PDB file of C-alpha atoms in Angstrom:
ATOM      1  CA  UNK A   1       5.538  17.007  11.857  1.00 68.00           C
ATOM      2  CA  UNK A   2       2.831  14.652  11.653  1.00 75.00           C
ATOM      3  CA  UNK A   3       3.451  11.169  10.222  1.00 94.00           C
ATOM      4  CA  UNK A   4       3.525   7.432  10.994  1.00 96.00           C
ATOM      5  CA  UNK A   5       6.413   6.101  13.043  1.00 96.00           C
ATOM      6  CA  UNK A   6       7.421   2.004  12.675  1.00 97.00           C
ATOM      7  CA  UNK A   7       9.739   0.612  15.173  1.00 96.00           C
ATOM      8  CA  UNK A   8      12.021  -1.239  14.794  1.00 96.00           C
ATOM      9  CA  UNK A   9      13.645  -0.340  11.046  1.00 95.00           C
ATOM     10  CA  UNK A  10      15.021  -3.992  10.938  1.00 95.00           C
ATOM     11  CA  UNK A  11      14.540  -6.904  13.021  1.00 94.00           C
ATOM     12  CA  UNK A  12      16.051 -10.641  13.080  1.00 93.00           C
ATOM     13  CA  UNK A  13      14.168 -13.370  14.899  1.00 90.00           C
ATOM     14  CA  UNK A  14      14.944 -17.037  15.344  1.00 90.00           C
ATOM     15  CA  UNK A  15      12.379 -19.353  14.343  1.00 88.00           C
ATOM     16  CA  UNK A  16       9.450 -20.069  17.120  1.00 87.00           C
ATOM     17  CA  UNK A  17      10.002 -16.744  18.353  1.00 91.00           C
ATOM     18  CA  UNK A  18       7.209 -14.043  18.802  1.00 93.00           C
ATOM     19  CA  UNK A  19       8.103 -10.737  17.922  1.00 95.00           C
ATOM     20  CA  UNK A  20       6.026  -7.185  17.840  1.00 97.00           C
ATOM     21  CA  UNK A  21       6.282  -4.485  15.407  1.00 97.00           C
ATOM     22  CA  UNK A  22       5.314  -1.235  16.526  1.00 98.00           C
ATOM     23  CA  UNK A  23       3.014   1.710  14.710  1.00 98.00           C
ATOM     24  CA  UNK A  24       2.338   5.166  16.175  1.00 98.00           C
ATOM     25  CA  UNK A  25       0.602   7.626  14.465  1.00 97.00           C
ATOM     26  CA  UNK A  26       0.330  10.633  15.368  1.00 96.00           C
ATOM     27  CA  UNK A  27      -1.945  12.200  12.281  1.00 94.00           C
ATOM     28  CA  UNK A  28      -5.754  11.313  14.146  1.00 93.00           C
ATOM     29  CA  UNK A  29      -6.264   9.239  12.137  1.00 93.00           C
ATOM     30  CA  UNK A  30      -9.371   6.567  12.757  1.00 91.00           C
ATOM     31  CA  UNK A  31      -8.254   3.710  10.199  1.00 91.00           C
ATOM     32  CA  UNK A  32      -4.681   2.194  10.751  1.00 94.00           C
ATOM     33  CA  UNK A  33      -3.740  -0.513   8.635  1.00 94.00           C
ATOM     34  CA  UNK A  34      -1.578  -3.611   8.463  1.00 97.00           C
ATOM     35  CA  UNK A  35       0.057  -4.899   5.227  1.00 96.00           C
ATOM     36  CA  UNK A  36       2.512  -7.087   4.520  1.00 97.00           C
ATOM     37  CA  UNK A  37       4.857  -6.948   1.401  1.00 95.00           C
ATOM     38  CA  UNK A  38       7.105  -9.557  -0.851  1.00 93.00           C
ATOM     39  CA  UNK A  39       8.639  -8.731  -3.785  1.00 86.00           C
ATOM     40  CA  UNK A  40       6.264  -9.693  -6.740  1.00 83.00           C
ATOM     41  CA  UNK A  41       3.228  -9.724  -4.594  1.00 87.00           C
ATOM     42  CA  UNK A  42       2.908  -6.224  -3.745  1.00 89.00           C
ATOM     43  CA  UNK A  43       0.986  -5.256  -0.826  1.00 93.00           C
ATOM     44  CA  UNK A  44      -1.660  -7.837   0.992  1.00 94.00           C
ATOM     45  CA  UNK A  45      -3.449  -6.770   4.201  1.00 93.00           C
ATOM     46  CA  UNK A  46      -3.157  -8.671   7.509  1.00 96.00           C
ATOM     47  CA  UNK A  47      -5.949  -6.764   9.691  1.00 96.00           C
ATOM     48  CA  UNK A  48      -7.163  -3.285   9.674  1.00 93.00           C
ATOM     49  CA  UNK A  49      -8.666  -1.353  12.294  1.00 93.00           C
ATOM     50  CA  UNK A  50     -11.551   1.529  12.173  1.00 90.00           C
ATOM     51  CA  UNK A  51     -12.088   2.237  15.649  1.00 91.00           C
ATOM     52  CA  UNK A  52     -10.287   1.541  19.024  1.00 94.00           C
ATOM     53  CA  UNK A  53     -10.940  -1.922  20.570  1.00 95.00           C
ATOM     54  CA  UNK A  54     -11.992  -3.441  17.125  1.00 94.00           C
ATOM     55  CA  UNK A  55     -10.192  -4.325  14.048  1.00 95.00           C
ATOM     56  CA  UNK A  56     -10.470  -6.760  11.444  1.00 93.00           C
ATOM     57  CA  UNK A  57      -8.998  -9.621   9.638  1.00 94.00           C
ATOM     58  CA  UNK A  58      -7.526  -9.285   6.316  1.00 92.00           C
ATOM     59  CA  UNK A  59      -6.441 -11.810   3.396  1.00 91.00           C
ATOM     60  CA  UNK A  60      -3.374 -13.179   5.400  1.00 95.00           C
ATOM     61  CA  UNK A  61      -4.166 -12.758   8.736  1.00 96.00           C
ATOM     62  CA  UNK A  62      -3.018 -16.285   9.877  1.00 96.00           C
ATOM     63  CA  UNK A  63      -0.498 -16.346  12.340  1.00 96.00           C
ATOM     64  CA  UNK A  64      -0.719 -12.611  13.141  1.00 97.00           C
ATOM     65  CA  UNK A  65      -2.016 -10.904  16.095  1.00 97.00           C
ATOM     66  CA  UNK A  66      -2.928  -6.680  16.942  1.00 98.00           C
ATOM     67  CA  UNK A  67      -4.755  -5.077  18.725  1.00 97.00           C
ATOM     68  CA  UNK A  68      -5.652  -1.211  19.200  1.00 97.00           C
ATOM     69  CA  UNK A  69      -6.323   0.146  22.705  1.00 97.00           C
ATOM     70  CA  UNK A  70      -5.246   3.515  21.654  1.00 97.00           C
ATOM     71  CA  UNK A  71      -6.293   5.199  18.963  1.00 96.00           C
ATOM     72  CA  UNK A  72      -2.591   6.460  17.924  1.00 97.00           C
ATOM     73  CA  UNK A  73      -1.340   2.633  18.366  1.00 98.00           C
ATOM     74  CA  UNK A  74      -1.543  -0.370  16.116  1.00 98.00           C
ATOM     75  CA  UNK A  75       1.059  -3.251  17.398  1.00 98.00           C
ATOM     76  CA  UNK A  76       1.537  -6.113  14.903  1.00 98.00           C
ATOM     77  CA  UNK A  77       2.418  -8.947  16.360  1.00 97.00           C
ATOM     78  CA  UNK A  78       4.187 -12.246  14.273  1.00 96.00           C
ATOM     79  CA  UNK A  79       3.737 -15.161  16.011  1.00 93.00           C
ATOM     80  CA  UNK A  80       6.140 -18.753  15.598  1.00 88.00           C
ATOM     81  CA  UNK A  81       2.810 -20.000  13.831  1.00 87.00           C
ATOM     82  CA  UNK A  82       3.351 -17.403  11.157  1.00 87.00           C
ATOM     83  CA  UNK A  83       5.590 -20.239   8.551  1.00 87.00           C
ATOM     84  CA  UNK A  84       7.244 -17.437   6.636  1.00 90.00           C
ATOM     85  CA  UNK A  85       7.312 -14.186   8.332  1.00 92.00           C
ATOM     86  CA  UNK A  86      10.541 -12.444   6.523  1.00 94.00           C
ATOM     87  CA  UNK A  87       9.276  -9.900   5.093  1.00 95.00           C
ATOM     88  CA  UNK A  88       8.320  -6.274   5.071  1.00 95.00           C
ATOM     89  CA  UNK A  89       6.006  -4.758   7.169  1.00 97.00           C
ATOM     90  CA  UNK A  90       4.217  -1.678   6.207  1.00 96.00           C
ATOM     91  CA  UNK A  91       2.012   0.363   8.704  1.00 97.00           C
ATOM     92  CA  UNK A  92      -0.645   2.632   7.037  1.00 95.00           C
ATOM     93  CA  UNK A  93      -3.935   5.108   8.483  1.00 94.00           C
ATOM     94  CA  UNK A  94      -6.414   7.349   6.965  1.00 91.00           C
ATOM     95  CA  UNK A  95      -9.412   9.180   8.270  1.00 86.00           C
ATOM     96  CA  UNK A  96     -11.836   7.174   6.915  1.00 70.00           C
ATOM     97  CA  UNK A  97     -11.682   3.065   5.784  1.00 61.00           C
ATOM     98  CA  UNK A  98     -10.243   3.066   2.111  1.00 60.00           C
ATOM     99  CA  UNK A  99     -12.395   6.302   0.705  1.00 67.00           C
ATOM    100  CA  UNK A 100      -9.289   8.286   1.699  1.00 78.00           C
ATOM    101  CA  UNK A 101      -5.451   8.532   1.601  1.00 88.00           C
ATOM    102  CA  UNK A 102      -3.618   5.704   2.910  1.00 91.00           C
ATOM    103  CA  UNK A 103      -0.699   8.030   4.443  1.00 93.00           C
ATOM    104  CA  UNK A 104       2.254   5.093   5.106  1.00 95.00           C
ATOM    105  CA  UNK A 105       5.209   4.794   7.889  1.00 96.00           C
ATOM    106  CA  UNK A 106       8.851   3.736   6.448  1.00 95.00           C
ATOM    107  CA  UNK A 107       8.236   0.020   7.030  1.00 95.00           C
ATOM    108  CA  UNK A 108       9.661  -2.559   9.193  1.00 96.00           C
ATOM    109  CA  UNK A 109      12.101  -5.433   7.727  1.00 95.00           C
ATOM    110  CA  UNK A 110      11.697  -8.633   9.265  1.00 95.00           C
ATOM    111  CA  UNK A 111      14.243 -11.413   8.892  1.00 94.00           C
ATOM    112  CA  UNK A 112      13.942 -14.775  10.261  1.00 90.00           C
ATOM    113  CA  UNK A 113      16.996 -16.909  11.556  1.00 85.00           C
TER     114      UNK A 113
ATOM    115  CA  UNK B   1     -13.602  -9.214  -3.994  1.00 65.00           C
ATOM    116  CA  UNK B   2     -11.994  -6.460  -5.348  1.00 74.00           C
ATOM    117  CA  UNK B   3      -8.476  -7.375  -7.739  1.00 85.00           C
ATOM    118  CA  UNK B   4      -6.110  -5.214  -9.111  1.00 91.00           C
ATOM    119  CA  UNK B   5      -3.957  -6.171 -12.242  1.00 94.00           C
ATOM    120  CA  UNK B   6      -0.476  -4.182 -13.269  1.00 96.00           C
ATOM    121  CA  UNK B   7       0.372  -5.249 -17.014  1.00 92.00           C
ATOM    122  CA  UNK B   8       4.659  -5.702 -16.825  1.00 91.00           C
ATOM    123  CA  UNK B   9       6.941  -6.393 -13.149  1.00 93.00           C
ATOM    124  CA  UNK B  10       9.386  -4.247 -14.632  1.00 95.00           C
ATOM    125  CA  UNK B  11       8.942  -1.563 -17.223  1.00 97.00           C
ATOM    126  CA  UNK B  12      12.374  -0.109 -18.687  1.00 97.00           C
ATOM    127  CA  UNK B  13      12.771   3.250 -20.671  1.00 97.00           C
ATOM    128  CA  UNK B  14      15.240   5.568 -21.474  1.00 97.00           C
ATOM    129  CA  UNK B  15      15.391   9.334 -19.935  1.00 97.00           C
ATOM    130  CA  UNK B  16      13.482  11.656 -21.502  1.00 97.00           C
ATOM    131  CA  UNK B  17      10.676   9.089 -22.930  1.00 98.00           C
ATOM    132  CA  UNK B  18       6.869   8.462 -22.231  1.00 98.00           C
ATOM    133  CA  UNK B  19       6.102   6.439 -19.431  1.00 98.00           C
ATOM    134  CA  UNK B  20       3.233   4.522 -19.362  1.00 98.00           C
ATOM    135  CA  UNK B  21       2.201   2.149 -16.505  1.00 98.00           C
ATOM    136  CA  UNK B  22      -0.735   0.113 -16.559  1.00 97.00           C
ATOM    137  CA  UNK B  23      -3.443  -0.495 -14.321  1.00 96.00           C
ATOM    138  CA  UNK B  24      -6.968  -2.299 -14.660  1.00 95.00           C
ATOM    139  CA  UNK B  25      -9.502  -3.051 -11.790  1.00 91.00           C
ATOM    140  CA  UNK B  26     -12.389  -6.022 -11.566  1.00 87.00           C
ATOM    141  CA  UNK B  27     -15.066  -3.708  -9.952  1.00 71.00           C
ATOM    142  CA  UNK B  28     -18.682  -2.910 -12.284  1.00 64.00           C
ATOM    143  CA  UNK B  29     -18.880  -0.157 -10.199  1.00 64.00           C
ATOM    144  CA  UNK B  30     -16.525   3.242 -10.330  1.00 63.00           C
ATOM    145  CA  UNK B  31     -14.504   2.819  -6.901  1.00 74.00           C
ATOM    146  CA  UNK B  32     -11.800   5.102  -5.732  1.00 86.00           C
ATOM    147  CA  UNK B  33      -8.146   5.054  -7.643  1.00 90.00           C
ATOM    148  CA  UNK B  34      -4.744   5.873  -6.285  1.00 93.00           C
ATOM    149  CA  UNK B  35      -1.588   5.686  -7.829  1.00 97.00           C
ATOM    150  CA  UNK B  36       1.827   5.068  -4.937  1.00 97.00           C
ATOM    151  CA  UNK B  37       5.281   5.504  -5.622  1.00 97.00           C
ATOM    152  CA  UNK B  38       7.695   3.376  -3.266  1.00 95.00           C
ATOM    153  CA  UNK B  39      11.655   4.185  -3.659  1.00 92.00           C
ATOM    154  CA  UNK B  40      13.898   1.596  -1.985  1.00 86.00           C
ATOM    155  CA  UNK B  41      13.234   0.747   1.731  1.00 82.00           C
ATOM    156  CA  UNK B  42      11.099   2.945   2.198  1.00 87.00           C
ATOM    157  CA  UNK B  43       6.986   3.333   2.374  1.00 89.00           C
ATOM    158  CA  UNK B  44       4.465   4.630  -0.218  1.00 93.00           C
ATOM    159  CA  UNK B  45       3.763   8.027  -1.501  1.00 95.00           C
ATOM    160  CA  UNK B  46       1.128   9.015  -3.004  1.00 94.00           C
ATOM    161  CA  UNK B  47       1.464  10.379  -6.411  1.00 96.00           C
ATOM    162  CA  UNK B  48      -2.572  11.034  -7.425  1.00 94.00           C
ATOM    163  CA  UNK B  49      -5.815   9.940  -6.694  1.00 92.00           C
ATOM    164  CA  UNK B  50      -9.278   9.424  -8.772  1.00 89.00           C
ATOM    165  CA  UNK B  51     -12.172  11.367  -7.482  1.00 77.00           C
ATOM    166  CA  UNK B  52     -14.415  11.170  -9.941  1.00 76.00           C
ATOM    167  CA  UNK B  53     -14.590  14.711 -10.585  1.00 73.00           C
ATOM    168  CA  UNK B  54     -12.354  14.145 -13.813  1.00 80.00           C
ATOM    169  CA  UNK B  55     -11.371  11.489 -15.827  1.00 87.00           C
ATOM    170  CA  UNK B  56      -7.822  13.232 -16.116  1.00 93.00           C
ATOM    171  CA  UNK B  57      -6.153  13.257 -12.870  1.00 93.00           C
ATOM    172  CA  UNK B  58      -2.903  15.237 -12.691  1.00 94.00           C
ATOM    173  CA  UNK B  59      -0.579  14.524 -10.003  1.00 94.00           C
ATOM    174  CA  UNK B  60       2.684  15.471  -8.559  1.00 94.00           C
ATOM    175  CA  UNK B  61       6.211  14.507 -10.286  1.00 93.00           C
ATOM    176  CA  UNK B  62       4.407  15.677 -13.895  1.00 96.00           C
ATOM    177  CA  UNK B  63       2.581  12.125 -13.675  1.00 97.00           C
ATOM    178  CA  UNK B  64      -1.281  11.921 -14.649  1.00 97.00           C
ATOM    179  CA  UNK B  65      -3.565   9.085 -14.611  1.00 97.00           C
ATOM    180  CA  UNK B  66      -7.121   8.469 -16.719  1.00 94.00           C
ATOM    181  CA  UNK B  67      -9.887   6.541 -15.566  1.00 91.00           C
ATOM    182  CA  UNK B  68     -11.641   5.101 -18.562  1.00 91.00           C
ATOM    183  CA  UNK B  69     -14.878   3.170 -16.829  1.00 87.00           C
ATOM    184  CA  UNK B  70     -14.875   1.353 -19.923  1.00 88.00           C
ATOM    185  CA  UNK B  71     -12.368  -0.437 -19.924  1.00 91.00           C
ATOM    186  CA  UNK B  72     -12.596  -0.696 -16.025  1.00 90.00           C
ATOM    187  CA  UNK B  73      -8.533   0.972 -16.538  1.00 93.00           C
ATOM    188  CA  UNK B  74      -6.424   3.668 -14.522  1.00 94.00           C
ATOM    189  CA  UNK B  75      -2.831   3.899 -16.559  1.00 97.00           C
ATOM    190  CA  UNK B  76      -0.232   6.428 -15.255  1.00 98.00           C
ATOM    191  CA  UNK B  77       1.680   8.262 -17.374  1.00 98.00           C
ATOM    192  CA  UNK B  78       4.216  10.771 -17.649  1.00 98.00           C
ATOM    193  CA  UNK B  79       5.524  12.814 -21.306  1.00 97.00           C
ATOM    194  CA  UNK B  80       9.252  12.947 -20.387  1.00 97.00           C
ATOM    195  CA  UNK B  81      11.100  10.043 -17.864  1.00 97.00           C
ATOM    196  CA  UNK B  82      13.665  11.259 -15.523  1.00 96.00           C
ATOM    197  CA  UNK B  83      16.532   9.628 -13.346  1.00 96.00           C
ATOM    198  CA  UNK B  84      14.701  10.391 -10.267  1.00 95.00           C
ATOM    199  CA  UNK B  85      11.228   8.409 -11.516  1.00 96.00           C
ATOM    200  CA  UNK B  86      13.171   4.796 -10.847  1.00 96.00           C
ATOM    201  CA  UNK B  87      10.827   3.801  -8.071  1.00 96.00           C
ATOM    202  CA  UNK B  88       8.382   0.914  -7.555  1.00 96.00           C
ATOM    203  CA  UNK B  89       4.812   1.940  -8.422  1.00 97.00           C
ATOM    204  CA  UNK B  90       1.515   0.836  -6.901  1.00 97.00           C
ATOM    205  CA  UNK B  91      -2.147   1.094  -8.378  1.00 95.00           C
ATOM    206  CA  UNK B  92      -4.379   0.779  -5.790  1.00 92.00           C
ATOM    207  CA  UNK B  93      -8.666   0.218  -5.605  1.00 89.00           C
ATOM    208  CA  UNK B  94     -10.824   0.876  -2.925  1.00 85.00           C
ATOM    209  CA  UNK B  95     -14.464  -0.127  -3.172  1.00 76.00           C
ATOM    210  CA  UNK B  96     -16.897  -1.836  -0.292  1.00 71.00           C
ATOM    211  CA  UNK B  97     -16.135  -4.843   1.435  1.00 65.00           C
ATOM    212  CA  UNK B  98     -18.890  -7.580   2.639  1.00 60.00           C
ATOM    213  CA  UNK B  99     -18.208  -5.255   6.155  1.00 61.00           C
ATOM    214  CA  UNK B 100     -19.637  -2.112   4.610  1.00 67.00           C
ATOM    215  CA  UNK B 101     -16.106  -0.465   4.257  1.00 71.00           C
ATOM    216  CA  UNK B 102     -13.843   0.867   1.781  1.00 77.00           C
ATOM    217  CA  UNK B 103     -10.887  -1.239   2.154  1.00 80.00           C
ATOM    218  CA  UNK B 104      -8.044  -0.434   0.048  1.00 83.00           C
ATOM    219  CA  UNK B 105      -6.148  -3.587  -2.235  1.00 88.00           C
ATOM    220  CA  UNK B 106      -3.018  -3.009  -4.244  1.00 92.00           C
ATOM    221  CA  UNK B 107      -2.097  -4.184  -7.292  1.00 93.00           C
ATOM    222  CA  UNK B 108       1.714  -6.572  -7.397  1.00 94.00           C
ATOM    223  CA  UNK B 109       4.113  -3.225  -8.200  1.00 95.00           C
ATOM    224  CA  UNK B 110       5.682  -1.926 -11.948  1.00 96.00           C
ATOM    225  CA  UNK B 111       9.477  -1.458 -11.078  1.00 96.00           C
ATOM    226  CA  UNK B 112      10.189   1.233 -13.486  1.00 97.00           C
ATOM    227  CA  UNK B 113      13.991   1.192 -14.617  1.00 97.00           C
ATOM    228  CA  UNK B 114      15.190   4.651 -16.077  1.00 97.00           C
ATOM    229  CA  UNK B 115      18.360   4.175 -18.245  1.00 95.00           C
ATOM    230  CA  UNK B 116      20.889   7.249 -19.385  1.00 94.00           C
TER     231      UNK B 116
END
């Protein structure tokens, strides 16, 4: 079936630690998104990405890092000068930017130490 | 920038009744509408969409949405709650960013309680 995978389901890190969360989709899909999400806040995008080799910051992008050298692959990674990284991470594409379906993975659950 | 308001963190009913979950978006101009259900740990579903094509969207679950461009609003409702409805629920706006692309923003989340 096609879908969205995240890896890992949960993940602790220790503070000043770098850590990668990891989206594969598998759908052909040419927009993969990042987004972030805290109880109360709902859903705020990190970066986005339209096409390989280029993506975009989003409203919190500080202290993250992708990239997208394959079209199926969006790695997220949280770096130590991210100040509160626990939370969850959810991994999202569609065929076209925003005019379409956001079709989600099951999210990532970040915990720092 | 696009912004997305959800009237009420928390709505609570009792089964059987009307839910009714707000949703009203800054744009002037008409930009796409989704409504996303989220159960616990999990990711988002989509439960309808606005395609201009009607102001009455019907989607799955027996829940329906109407765009009224007045008052720049997208509420989801459904006649009769159920158990199984308890979820988190997300309004969401796409419309064009200073990039020239439709990026989506969500609104903060209704947790909608269901009681016996």
């Amino acid at each position: 079936d096609g879908g969205i995978t995240q890896s890992p389901k949960y993940l602790f890190r220790k503070e000043g630690q770098n850590v990668t969360l990891s989206c594969e989709q598998n759908l052909n899909h040419d927009a993969m998104y990042w987004y972030r999400q805290d109880p109360g806040q709902g859903l705020r995008l990190i970066y986005y990405s339209q096409i390989v080799n280029d993506f975009q910051k989003g409203d919190i992008a500080e202290g993250y890092s992708v990239s997208r050298e394959k079209k199926e692959s969006f790695p997220l990674t949280v770096t130590s000068a991210q100040k509160n990284p626990t939370a969850f991470y959810l991994c999202a594409s569609s065929t076209y930017t925003g005019s379409e379906v956001l079709t989600f993975g099951a999210g990532s659950r970040l915990t720092v130490l | 920038a696009q912004s997305v308001t959800q009237l009420g963190s928390h709505v609570s009913v009792s089964e059987g009744a009307l839910v009714l979950l707000r949703c009203n978006y800054s744009s002037s101009v008409p930009p796409y509408l989704f409504w996303y259900v989220q159960y616990p740990n999990q990711g988002l579903q989509l439960l309808l969409k606005y395609t201009s094509a009607a102001t009455l969207v019907k989607g799955i679950n027996g829940f329906e949405a109407e765009f009224k461009k007045s008052e720049t609003s997208f509420h989801l409702t459904k006649p009769s709650a159920h158990m199984s409805d308890a979820a988190e629920y997300f309004c969401a706006v796409s419309d064009l960013s200073s990039g020239g692309s439709y990026i989506p923003t969500f609104g903060r989340g209704t947790s909608l309680i269901v009681h016996p």
